[in-house]
Amino acid sequence: MQLDDLYRRVIMDHYKNPRNRGTMDNDSVTINLNNPTCGDRIALQLQVEDGKVTDAKFSGEGCSISLSSASMMTEAVKGRTYEEALELAERFSSLMKGAPVEFEELEDIEALSGVNKFPARIKCATLAWNALRKGIEHQQQS
Ligand code: FES
Ligand code: FES
């Protein structure tokens, strides 16, 4: 697939040096999700306190797009309230639909914007964000 060079560098950096990859013992919620198209799997663990995401870690296997997206997402949500985290996930969906969304200080995430031209890859990029949504919805209901 063709992505702009700068964007490719950002994605490869997160892929090779993933932020928050691993597991934690003191998670509040764990979400396991598969990408149905390829069978790759992500486990997202969130630690929450007083309606805020205080820590996030992910594990599992996937392609460079899915793992770099998980790396960026886990970095982006730490310290966010549920509402803020869901709002970020919403903005990410818009980015995947081709909308010119800006992420201000989280500009690494914009590196994934080129993915919207590759429908199969959108599933890779959104896997971690879907796990985030599920994790927060689960917390809001409990
Ligand atoms: Fe291009 Fe997975 S990143 S195929
Ligand atoms: Fe499996 Fe991208 S190919 S997550």
Short mmCIF file of C-alpha atoms and ligand atoms in Angstrom, two decimals:
data_model
loop_
_atom_site.label_atom_id
_atom_site.label_comp_id
_atom_site.label_asym_id
_atom_site.label_seq_id
_atom_site.Cartn_x
_atom_site.Cartn_y
_atom_site.Cartn_z
CA MET A 1 0.00 0.00 0.00
CA GLN A 2 1.12 3.55 -0.68
CA LEU A 3 1.37 5.93 2.20
CA ASP A 4 3.16 9.21 2.32
CA ASP A 5 6.80 8.78 3.47
CA LEU A 6 6.43 10.83 6.62
CA TYR A 7 3.32 8.91 7.56
CA ARG A 8 5.04 5.62 6.86
CA ARG A 9 7.89 6.63 9.18
CA VAL A 10 5.52 7.49 12.02
CA ILE A 11 3.65 4.21 11.60
CA MET A 12 6.86 2.16 11.48
CA ASP A 13 8.19 3.93 14.56
CA HIS A 14 5.11 2.91 16.57
CA TYR A 15 5.24 -0.58 15.09
CA LYS A 16 8.88 -1.15 15.97
CA ASN A 17 8.80 0.66 19.32
CA PRO A 18 5.23 0.17 20.43
CA ARG A 19 4.13 2.29 23.37
CA ASN A 20 2.23 0.46 26.09
CA ARG A 21 2.61 -3.00 24.63
CA GLY A 22 2.38 -5.61 27.37
CA THR A 23 0.02 -6.60 30.13
CA MET A 24 -0.89 -5.36 33.60
CA ASP A 25 -2.20 -7.18 36.68
CA ASN A 26 -4.31 -4.37 38.07
CA ASP A 27 -6.58 -3.74 35.10
CA SER A 28 -10.19 -2.65 35.59
CA VAL A 29 -11.32 -4.18 32.31
CA THR A 30 -9.85 -6.34 29.54
CA ILE A 31 -11.31 -6.46 26.05
CA ASN A 32 -10.38 -9.16 23.55
CA LEU A 33 -11.23 -8.40 19.94
CA ASN A 34 -10.56 -10.15 16.66
CA ASN A 35 -10.18 -8.62 13.28
CA PRO A 36 -12.60 -10.91 11.42
CA THR A 37 -10.87 -10.43 8.08
CA CYS A 38 -7.48 -11.78 9.13
CA GLY A 39 -8.06 -13.38 12.53
CA ASP A 40 -5.54 -11.14 14.28
CA ARG A 41 -6.37 -10.47 17.87
CA ILE A 42 -5.87 -7.63 20.31
CA ALA A 43 -6.27 -7.64 24.07
CA LEU A 44 -6.71 -4.17 25.50
CA GLN A 45 -6.43 -3.60 29.22
CA LEU A 46 -7.63 -0.40 30.80
CA GLN A 47 -7.19 0.81 34.30
CA VAL A 48 -9.76 3.39 35.29
CA GLU A 49 -10.35 5.55 38.30
CA ASP A 50 -13.05 8.15 38.94
CA GLY A 51 -14.29 8.07 35.36
CA LYS A 52 -10.82 8.47 33.89
CA VAL A 53 -8.52 6.13 32.01
CA THR A 54 -5.40 6.07 34.14
CA ASP A 55 -3.48 3.40 32.24
CA ALA A 56 -3.78 1.37 29.04
CA LYS A 57 -1.85 -1.60 27.69
CA PHE A 58 -2.31 -3.84 24.71
CA SER A 59 -1.08 -7.23 23.61
CA GLY A 60 -1.75 -9.53 20.68
CA GLU A 61 -0.70 -9.90 17.11
CA GLY A 62 -1.40 -7.87 14.04
CA CYS A 63 0.02 -6.00 11.08
CA SER A 64 1.95 -2.76 11.26
CA ILE A 65 -1.23 -0.72 10.86
CA SER A 66 -3.12 -2.39 13.69
CA LEU A 67 -0.21 -2.45 16.12
CA SER A 68 0.84 1.12 15.45
CA SER A 69 -2.76 2.23 15.82
CA ALA A 70 -2.98 0.43 19.19
CA SER A 71 0.27 2.08 20.27
CA MET A 72 -1.02 5.55 19.35
CA MET A 73 -4.44 4.95 20.88
CA THR A 74 -3.09 3.75 24.24
CA GLU A 75 -0.83 6.77 24.40
CA ALA A 76 -3.64 9.10 23.52
CA VAL A 77 -6.22 7.91 26.05
CA LYS A 78 -4.19 7.99 29.23
CA GLY A 79 -5.50 10.65 31.55
CA ARG A 80 -8.72 11.13 29.56
CA THR A 81 -12.21 10.98 30.97
CA TYR A 82 -14.56 8.39 29.44
CA GLU A 83 -16.26 11.14 27.45
CA GLU A 84 -12.98 12.49 26.13
CA ALA A 85 -11.79 9.01 25.20
CA LEU A 86 -15.03 8.24 23.36
CA GLU A 87 -14.83 11.58 21.62
CA LEU A 88 -11.30 10.69 20.42
CA ALA A 89 -12.58 7.34 19.16
CA GLU A 90 -15.32 9.22 17.31
CA ARG A 91 -12.76 11.53 15.71
CA PHE A 92 -10.73 8.50 14.69
CA SER A 93 -13.79 7.02 12.94
CA SER A 94 -14.24 10.27 11.05
CA LEU A 95 -10.57 10.16 10.03
CA MET A 96 -11.13 6.65 8.68
CA LYS A 97 -14.07 7.97 6.64
CA GLY A 98 -11.76 10.47 4.99
CA ALA A 99 -12.74 13.55 6.99
CA PRO A 100 -9.93 16.09 7.49
CA VAL A 101 -9.77 15.62 11.26
CA GLU A 102 -7.00 17.21 13.26
CA PHE A 103 -5.64 15.67 16.43
CA GLU A 104 -3.70 18.70 17.64
CA GLU A 105 -1.01 17.44 20.02
CA LEU A 106 -1.75 13.87 19.01
CA GLU A 107 -0.66 14.43 15.44
CA ASP A 108 0.94 10.97 15.15
CA ILE A 109 -2.59 9.63 14.82
CA GLU A 110 -3.05 11.64 11.63
CA ALA A 111 -0.39 9.40 10.07
CA LEU A 112 -3.12 6.78 9.82
CA SER A 113 -5.34 9.01 7.69
CA GLY A 114 -3.96 7.51 4.45
CA VAL A 115 -5.38 4.16 5.48
CA ASN A 116 -8.90 5.30 4.61
CA LYS A 117 -8.20 4.55 0.95
CA PHE A 118 -7.75 0.86 1.76
CA PRO A 119 -11.00 -0.61 3.07
CA ALA A 120 -9.39 -3.83 4.34
CA ARG A 121 -6.82 -1.81 6.29
CA ILE A 122 -9.48 0.33 7.96
CA LYS A 123 -10.43 -2.77 9.95
CA CYS A 124 -6.78 -3.09 11.05
CA ALA A 125 -6.58 0.55 12.10
CA THR A 126 -9.88 0.60 13.98
CA LEU A 127 -9.42 -2.63 15.94
CA ALA A 128 -7.80 -1.01 18.98
CA TRP A 129 -10.25 1.89 18.92
CA ASN A 130 -13.20 -0.49 18.87
CA ALA A 131 -11.69 -2.26 21.86
CA LEU A 132 -11.41 1.10 23.61
CA ARG A 133 -15.06 1.88 22.95
CA LYS A 134 -16.14 -1.50 24.29
CA GLY A 135 -13.96 -1.17 27.36
CA ILE A 136 -15.41 2.21 28.26
CA GLU A 137 -18.99 1.19 27.53
CA HIS A 138 -18.44 -1.78 29.82
CA GLN A 139 -17.20 0.51 32.60
CA GLN A 140 -20.05 2.94 32.14
CA GLN A 141 -22.55 0.13 32.58
CA SER A 142 -20.94 -1.34 35.66
FE1 FES B 1 0.18 -2.56 4.71
FE2 FES B 1 -0.54 -4.35 6.90
S1 FES B 1 0.41 -2.45 6.83
S2 FES B 1 -0.59 -4.56 4.75
FE1 FES B 2 -4.58 -8.50 10.72
FE2 FES B 2 -4.10 -5.95 9.99
S1 FES B 2 -3.86 -7.73 8.83
S2 FES B 2 -4.83 -6.69 11.87
#
